[in-house]
C-alpha cells in the first residue's frame, strides 16, 4: 500500500483523485490546501473520511508519514512543496510545469537527486494513445527519419482565475504539452528557438495568449508551433493538429482519432512523386497510455522497483527549457540557445 498526501485541492485535483480511486494499493492519506474548507469538500466528494486535512504540508506529512506527495499547487508554490516533500523523505509526482522558473526547476531536480527520491511530472499528453502510436511508427522507419514537425493549437477557453492574469500564459501553462509531445514523438533534443508572442484585440487574457515558435530539435529536425488561447471558431483538439514530414513520406494527425500516413513511391507523375497510404499500427500492448492514470501507475512502478519513470524531472526539464527559451526569445526578439 502506498500512502500519498495530495497538496492543492483546486479544480485540477479532481483529475488526480479520479485516477487515484482506480488504482489498487494507493491510499490518499492526507489533503492539504490553503483553504481548509476546500480540502474538506474534496474529502467529502471522494469519500476520504480517513484522510488528514490541513493547511500546512509539513504538519500533514509529520502526521501521516506517507511514501509520496502529489503536487497540484500553482507553479509559484511548486519549489516549496518539493523541498518539503524531499525533506520528509517522500517521492514526488507533480503537476506540470515542473517549476515557474529555470532556477527553481534546477533546484527541484537537484533536491530530488540529493534526497534519492523519485521525482516525476504529470506530462499526461505523452500517455495519449496516438502519441504512443506515432512514436512507434516513426521509430519503425516506415517513412524515414523525421525532418520537419508542425503543430497548430487553437483553443479559446474562458478559464477565469489566475490564468487570465498570467504573463506568457500560453507558453507557460499549456505549450509545454505540445513541446514535450514533439520531443517524444521524434526523439529530438532542443537546441535553439525563435519565438514571437502577441495579444490579439479579441483576447481576454492579460499577456501572451498567442505565440509562434520555431525550434531546432537537432539532427536536421525543425519544429514549428503556432498557438492561440483566444482563437474562437474551428477549435483544434487540446492535442493540436500535427503534420510530420519525413525523408520518405508524411504523417497527419488531427489530434483526435484521424491518424494517417503516406509513403513515397519510386515513381514520379509529372512534377510530383507518387505516394500511397501506409497503415499506422494500432497501440502496442507494451505502450502505456491512459493519461493521469497511466502516469500515476508509472510513478508507482518506479517507486516500487527503483527504476526511473518516463516523465522523470531530469528529462522533463528539457521540455521546460523549451518553454523558457521561447519566453526569453519572445522578450528579447532574438534566437535563443537552449541548454541541454
Short mmCIF file of C-alpha atoms in Angstrom, two decimals:
data_model
loop_
_atom_site.label_atom_id
_atom_site.label_comp_id
_atom_site.label_asym_id
_atom_site.label_seq_id
_atom_site.Cartn_x
_atom_site.Cartn_y
_atom_site.Cartn_z
CA UNK A 1 0.00 0.00 0.00
CA UNK A 2 1.35 3.43 -0.95
CA UNK A 3 0.15 6.29 1.25
CA UNK A 4 0.05 9.66 -0.52
CA UNK A 5 -0.65 13.24 0.55
CA UNK A 6 -2.19 15.43 -2.15
CA UNK A 7 -1.49 19.15 -1.84
CA UNK A 8 -3.61 21.64 -3.78
CA UNK A 9 -7.33 20.87 -3.87
CA UNK A 10 -8.43 23.14 -6.70
CA UNK A 11 -10.15 22.10 -9.92
CA UNK A 12 -7.18 20.12 -11.27
CA UNK A 13 -7.12 17.87 -8.20
CA UNK A 14 -10.28 16.17 -9.46
CA UNK A 15 -8.33 14.62 -12.36
CA UNK A 16 -5.77 13.25 -9.91
CA UNK A 17 -8.34 11.90 -7.48
CA UNK A 18 -10.45 10.38 -10.27
CA UNK A 19 -7.38 8.43 -11.39
CA UNK A 20 -6.22 7.58 -7.86
CA UNK A 21 -9.53 5.95 -6.94
CA UNK A 22 -8.99 3.45 -9.80
CA UNK A 23 -5.63 2.21 -8.52
CA UNK A 24 -5.38 -0.66 -6.08
CA UNK A 25 -2.66 -0.18 -3.50
CA UNK A 26 -2.91 3.61 -3.41
CA UNK A 27 -4.39 5.45 -0.43
CA UNK A 28 -4.88 9.19 -0.10
CA UNK A 29 -3.70 9.69 3.47
CA UNK A 30 -3.97 13.48 3.53
CA UNK A 31 -5.28 16.54 1.71
CA UNK A 32 -3.62 19.94 2.01
CA UNK A 33 -4.85 23.30 0.81
CA UNK A 34 -4.51 26.88 1.99
CA UNK A 35 -8.31 26.84 2.12
CA UNK A 36 -9.17 24.12 4.64
CA UNK A 37 -12.84 24.14 3.62
CA UNK A 38 -11.90 23.34 0.05
CA UNK A 39 -9.81 20.37 1.22
CA UNK A 40 -12.67 19.16 3.39
CA UNK A 41 -15.05 19.43 0.42
CA UNK A 42 -12.74 17.27 -1.70
CA UNK A 43 -12.55 14.72 1.12
CA UNK A 44 -16.35 14.51 1.26
CA UNK A 45 -16.68 14.35 -2.53
CA UNK A 46 -14.26 11.42 -2.79
CA UNK A 47 -15.30 9.73 0.46
CA UNK A 48 -11.85 10.15 2.00
CA UNK A 49 -13.09 10.09 5.57
CA UNK A 50 -9.78 8.81 6.90
CA UNK A 51 -7.65 11.48 5.23
CA UNK A 52 -5.91 14.05 7.43
CA UNK A 53 -6.92 17.57 6.39
CA UNK A 54 -4.67 20.57 6.88
CA UNK A 55 -3.35 23.88 5.59
CA UNK A 56 0.33 23.09 6.32
CA UNK A 57 2.02 20.44 4.18
CA UNK A 58 4.79 19.91 6.74
CA UNK A 59 2.28 19.32 9.52
CA UNK A 60 0.24 16.82 7.49
CA UNK A 61 3.39 14.99 6.40
CA UNK A 62 4.51 14.76 10.04
CA UNK A 63 1.16 13.21 10.97
CA UNK A 64 0.72 10.81 8.04
CA UNK A 65 4.32 9.86 7.13
CA UNK A 66 3.38 8.97 3.52
CA UNK A 67 5.61 7.44 0.87
CA UNK A 68 4.75 10.10 -1.72
CA UNK A 69 3.34 13.57 -2.32
CA UNK A 70 1.09 14.56 -5.20
CA UNK A 71 1.70 18.24 -6.00
CA UNK A 72 -1.26 20.04 -7.61
CA UNK A 73 -0.45 23.57 -6.42
CA UNK A 74 0.04 26.68 -8.57
CA UNK A 75 3.51 26.80 -10.21
CA UNK A 76 4.78 29.58 -7.94
CA UNK A 77 4.43 27.28 -4.91
CA UNK A 78 6.00 24.22 -6.51
CA UNK A 79 9.54 24.64 -5.20
CA UNK A 80 8.40 24.93 -1.57
CA UNK A 81 6.22 21.84 -1.92
CA UNK A 82 9.05 19.86 -3.48
CA UNK A 83 11.56 20.79 -0.81
CA UNK A 84 9.08 19.88 1.95
CA UNK A 85 8.34 16.53 0.32
CA UNK A 86 12.00 15.61 -0.05
CA UNK A 87 12.78 16.79 3.49
CA UNK A 88 10.19 14.25 4.68
CA UNK A 89 11.77 11.51 2.53
CA UNK A 90 8.79 11.42 0.17
CA UNK A 91 8.76 10.67 -3.53
CA UNK A 92 7.09 13.40 -5.60
CA UNK A 93 4.72 13.43 -8.54
CA UNK A 94 3.98 16.98 -9.64
CA UNK A 95 1.58 18.75 -11.94
CA UNK A 96 3.14 20.49 -14.93
CA UNK A 97 5.03 22.72 -15.34
CA UNK A 98 7.87 21.33 -13.26
CA UNK A 99 8.58 24.85 -11.95
CA UNK A 100 7.87 28.51 -12.59
CA UNK A 101 11.47 29.44 -13.44
CA UNK A 102 14.66 27.76 -14.72
CA UNK A 103 16.39 28.30 -11.37
CA UNK A 104 13.54 26.69 -9.44
CA UNK A 105 13.40 23.79 -11.90
CA UNK A 106 17.10 23.09 -11.42
CA UNK A 107 16.75 23.40 -7.64
CA UNK A 108 13.90 20.87 -7.55
CA UNK A 109 15.70 18.37 -9.77
CA UNK A 110 18.87 18.69 -7.68
CA UNK A 111 16.93 18.31 -4.42
CA UNK A 112 15.34 15.09 -5.72
CA UNK A 113 18.77 13.76 -6.69
CA UNK A 114 20.28 14.65 -3.32
CA UNK A 115 17.36 13.04 -1.47
CA UNK A 116 17.45 9.92 -3.64
CA UNK A 117 13.70 10.22 -4.28
CA UNK A 118 11.68 9.52 -7.40
CA UNK A 119 10.51 12.79 -8.97
CA UNK A 120 8.20 12.86 -11.98
CA UNK A 121 5.93 15.33 -13.77
CA UNK A 122 2.37 14.77 -14.97
CA UNK A 123 3.16 15.29 -18.64
CA UNK A 124 -0.02 13.43 -19.46
CA UNK A 125 -0.13 14.06 -23.22
CA UNK A 126 2.70 11.54 -23.57
CA UNK A 127 0.20 8.96 -22.40
CA UNK A 128 -2.27 9.71 -25.22
CA UNK A 129 -2.65 6.57 -27.36
CA UNK A 130 -1.96 8.26 -30.71
CA UNK A 131 1.17 9.96 -29.39
CA UNK A 132 2.45 6.49 -28.50
CA UNK A 133 1.46 5.16 -31.93
CA UNK A 134 3.24 8.00 -33.73
CA UNK A 135 6.47 7.46 -31.80
CA UNK A 136 6.44 3.73 -32.53
CA UNK A 137 5.59 4.29 -36.22
CA UNK A 138 8.39 6.83 -36.71
CA UNK A 139 10.86 4.58 -34.89
CA UNK A 140 10.00 1.79 -37.36
CA UNK A 141 11.47 3.83 -40.21
CA UNK A 142 8.40 3.31 -42.39
CA UNK A 143 8.64 6.85 -43.80
CA UNK A 144 12.27 7.54 -42.90
CA UNK A 145 13.67 9.94 -40.36
CA UNK A 146 11.53 12.99 -39.43
CA UNK A 147 12.81 16.31 -40.78
CA UNK A 148 10.00 18.81 -40.10
CA UNK A 149 7.42 18.73 -37.32
CA UNK A 150 4.48 21.15 -37.35
CA UNK A 151 1.84 21.64 -34.66
CA UNK A 152 -1.09 24.06 -34.61
CA UNK A 153 -3.04 24.69 -31.40
CA UNK A 154 -6.14 26.91 -31.47
CA UNK A 155 -8.44 26.70 -28.45
CA UNK A 156 -10.31 29.58 -26.77
CA UNK A 157 -11.15 28.68 -23.15
CA UNK A 158 -12.55 31.18 -20.65
CA UNK A 159 -10.82 29.88 -17.53
CA UNK A 160 -11.20 32.85 -15.29
CA UNK A 161 -8.87 32.99 -12.31
CA UNK A 162 -5.08 33.11 -12.32
CA UNK A 163 -4.53 32.05 -15.94
CA UNK A 164 -6.17 35.15 -17.34
CA UNK A 165 -3.76 37.29 -15.31
CA UNK A 166 -0.57 35.32 -16.08
CA UNK A 167 2.30 36.57 -18.17
CA UNK A 168 3.25 34.28 -21.06
CA UNK A 169 0.08 32.34 -20.35
CA UNK A 170 0.03 30.11 -23.45
CA UNK A 171 3.72 29.24 -23.37
CA UNK A 172 3.98 28.76 -19.63
CA UNK A 173 0.71 26.98 -18.88
CA UNK A 174 -0.13 24.95 -22.00
CA UNK A 175 2.51 24.86 -24.71
CA UNK A 176 4.75 22.52 -22.73
CA UNK A 177 2.33 19.69 -23.57
CA UNK A 178 2.89 20.25 -27.29
CA UNK A 179 6.62 20.84 -26.90
CA UNK A 180 7.07 17.67 -24.86
CA UNK A 181 4.99 15.64 -27.32
CA UNK A 182 7.16 16.86 -30.20
CA UNK A 183 10.34 15.90 -28.33
CA UNK A 184 8.92 12.48 -27.53
CA UNK A 185 7.46 11.62 -30.93
CA UNK A 186 10.63 12.35 -32.93
CA UNK A 187 13.24 11.66 -30.26
CA UNK A 188 14.58 15.21 -30.51
CA UNK A 189 16.57 17.34 -28.10
CA UNK A 190 16.08 21.13 -28.19
CA UNK A 191 18.99 23.22 -29.43
CA UNK A 192 17.54 26.68 -30.04
CA UNK A 193 14.31 28.63 -30.56
CA UNK A 194 12.96 31.81 -32.11
CA UNK A 195 9.55 32.88 -30.78
CA UNK A 196 7.12 35.77 -31.04
CA UNK A 197 4.17 36.43 -28.71
CA UNK A 198 1.28 38.82 -29.17
CA UNK A 199 -2.03 39.77 -27.66
CA UNK A 200 -4.83 39.99 -30.25
CA UNK A 201 -7.51 42.68 -29.88
CA UNK A 202 -10.13 39.99 -29.16
CA UNK A 203 -8.15 38.46 -26.28
CA UNK A 204 -9.44 38.30 -22.71
CA UNK A 205 -6.00 37.39 -21.31
CA UNK A 206 -3.52 39.87 -19.86
CA UNK A 207 -0.47 38.76 -21.82
CA UNK A 208 0.85 36.04 -24.11
CA UNK A 209 -2.27 34.27 -25.31
CA UNK A 210 -0.86 33.81 -28.84
CA UNK A 211 2.57 32.63 -29.92
CA UNK A 212 4.54 31.29 -32.85
CA UNK A 213 7.87 29.49 -32.43
CA UNK A 214 10.48 27.63 -34.46
CA UNK A 215 12.65 25.13 -32.61
CA UNK A 216 15.79 23.35 -33.76
CA UNK A 217 15.46 19.82 -32.32
CA UNK A 218 18.86 18.69 -33.57
CA UNK A 219 19.74 16.19 -36.28
CA UNK A 220 18.27 18.37 -39.02
CA UNK A 221 14.82 18.43 -37.38
CA UNK A 222 12.85 21.68 -37.13
CA UNK A 223 9.65 22.02 -35.13
CA UNK A 224 7.18 24.83 -35.76
CA UNK A 225 4.48 25.74 -33.26
CA UNK A 226 1.56 28.10 -33.82
CA UNK A 227 -0.88 28.55 -30.96
CA UNK A 228 -3.62 30.70 -29.53
CA UNK A 229 -5.87 30.62 -26.49
CA UNK A 230 -8.26 33.20 -27.89
CA UNK A 231 -8.93 31.99 -31.47
CA UNK A 232 -12.67 31.42 -31.35
CA UNK A 233 -14.07 29.14 -34.04
CA UNK A 234 -12.71 25.99 -35.73
CA UNK A 235 -11.25 24.80 -32.44
CA UNK A 236 -8.47 22.26 -32.63
CA UNK A 237 -8.08 19.32 -30.28
CA UNK A 238 -6.33 20.01 -26.98
CA UNK A 239 -3.56 17.90 -28.53
CA UNK A 240 -3.33 20.24 -31.55
CA UNK A 241 -3.13 19.33 -35.23
CA UNK A 242 0.10 17.72 -36.43
CA UNK A 243 1.99 17.24 -39.70
CA UNK A 244 5.29 15.38 -39.53
CA UNK A 245 7.36 15.38 -42.71
CA UNK A 246 9.98 12.66 -43.03
CA UNK A 247 12.57 11.58 -45.61
CA UNK A 248 10.17 9.28 -47.45
CA UNK A 249 6.69 10.48 -46.60
CA UNK A 250 4.46 12.34 -44.17
CA UNK A 251 2.12 11.73 -41.26
CA UNK A 252 -1.01 13.70 -40.35
CA UNK A 253 -2.87 13.66 -37.03
CA UNK A 254 -5.94 15.75 -36.28
CA UNK A 255 -5.41 15.45 -32.52
CA UNK A 256 -8.44 13.17 -32.25
CA UNK A 257 -8.74 9.77 -33.96
CA UNK A 258 -7.75 10.58 -37.54
CA UNK A 259 -4.16 9.40 -37.90
CA UNK A 260 -2.78 8.62 -41.35
CA UNK A 261 0.48 8.43 -43.26
CA UNK A 262 1.72 8.29 -46.84
CA UNK A 263 4.99 6.89 -48.14
CA UNK A 264 6.77 7.99 -51.32
CA UNK A 265 6.91 5.50 -54.21
CA UNK A 266 9.80 5.24 -56.66
CA UNK A 267 7.58 6.63 -59.43
CA UNK A 268 7.06 10.24 -60.46
CA UNK A 269 3.91 11.65 -62.01
CA UNK A 270 4.87 14.90 -63.68
CA UNK A 271 6.12 17.29 -61.04
CA UNK A 272 5.26 15.09 -58.08
CA UNK A 273 6.40 11.81 -56.58
CA UNK A 274 3.59 9.31 -56.28
CA UNK A 275 2.62 8.29 -52.77
CA UNK A 276 0.49 5.59 -51.21
CA UNK A 277 -1.19 5.26 -47.87
CA UNK A 278 0.63 3.24 -45.22
CA UNK A 279 -1.01 1.96 -42.06
CA UNK A 280 -0.01 3.34 -38.69
CA UNK A 281 -0.13 0.23 -36.46
CA UNK A 282 -2.54 0.17 -33.51
CA UNK A 283 -1.45 0.75 -29.94
CA UNK A 284 1.05 -1.87 -28.85
CA UNK A 285 0.26 -3.76 -25.62
CA UNK A 286 3.59 -2.54 -24.25
CA UNK A 287 2.60 1.10 -24.67
CA UNK A 288 1.44 2.81 -21.50
CA UNK A 289 -1.47 5.17 -22.08
CA UNK A 290 -4.47 6.40 -20.04
CA UNK A 291 -3.42 9.97 -19.18
CA UNK A 292 -3.24 10.68 -15.45
CA UNK A 293 -3.97 7.06 -14.66
CA UNK A 294 -1.05 5.85 -16.77
CA UNK A 295 1.35 8.36 -15.27
CA UNK A 296 0.40 7.58 -11.68
CA UNK A 297 0.80 3.87 -12.33
CA UNK A 298 4.19 4.51 -13.97
CA UNK A 299 5.25 6.60 -10.98
CA UNK A 300 4.19 3.93 -8.51
CA UNK A 301 6.02 1.26 -10.51
CA UNK A 302 9.18 3.37 -10.43
CA UNK A 303 8.94 3.80 -6.65
CA UNK A 304 8.32 0.09 -6.11
CA UNK A 305 11.07 -1.14 -8.45
CA UNK A 306 13.70 1.58 -8.10
CA UNK A 307 13.52 2.38 -11.82
CA UNK A 308 13.08 5.79 -13.41
CA UNK A 309 9.67 6.94 -14.65
CA UNK A 310 9.39 8.16 -18.22
CA UNK A 311 8.40 11.68 -17.20
CA UNK A 312 11.15 12.00 -14.60
CA UNK A 313 12.21 15.51 -13.71
CA UNK A 314 15.70 15.10 -15.19
CA UNK A 315 14.11 14.53 -18.60
CA UNK A 316 11.10 16.84 -18.31
CA UNK A 317 13.35 19.78 -17.51
CA UNK A 318 14.38 19.69 -21.20
CA UNK A 319 10.79 20.28 -22.28
CA UNK A 320 10.50 23.06 -19.70
CA UNK A 321 13.71 24.56 -21.13
CA UNK A 322 11.86 24.85 -24.45
CA UNK A 323 9.20 26.93 -22.71
CA UNK A 324 11.65 29.27 -21.01
CA UNK A 325 13.75 29.51 -24.17
CA UNK A 326 10.65 30.55 -26.11
CA UNK A 327 9.75 33.13 -23.44
CA UNK A 328 13.27 34.58 -23.50
CA UNK A 329 13.18 34.77 -27.29
CA UNK A 330 9.78 36.49 -27.24
CA UNK A 331 11.05 39.03 -24.68
CA UNK A 332 14.36 39.76 -26.45
CA UNK A 333 13.39 39.34 -30.10
CA UNK A 334 16.32 37.05 -30.81
CA UNK A 335 17.00 33.37 -31.31
CA UNK A 336 17.90 31.72 -28.01
CA UNK A 337 20.12 28.72 -27.39
CA UNK A 338 18.54 26.06 -25.20
CA UNK A 339 20.86 24.47 -22.64
CA UNK A 340 20.88 20.67 -22.58
#
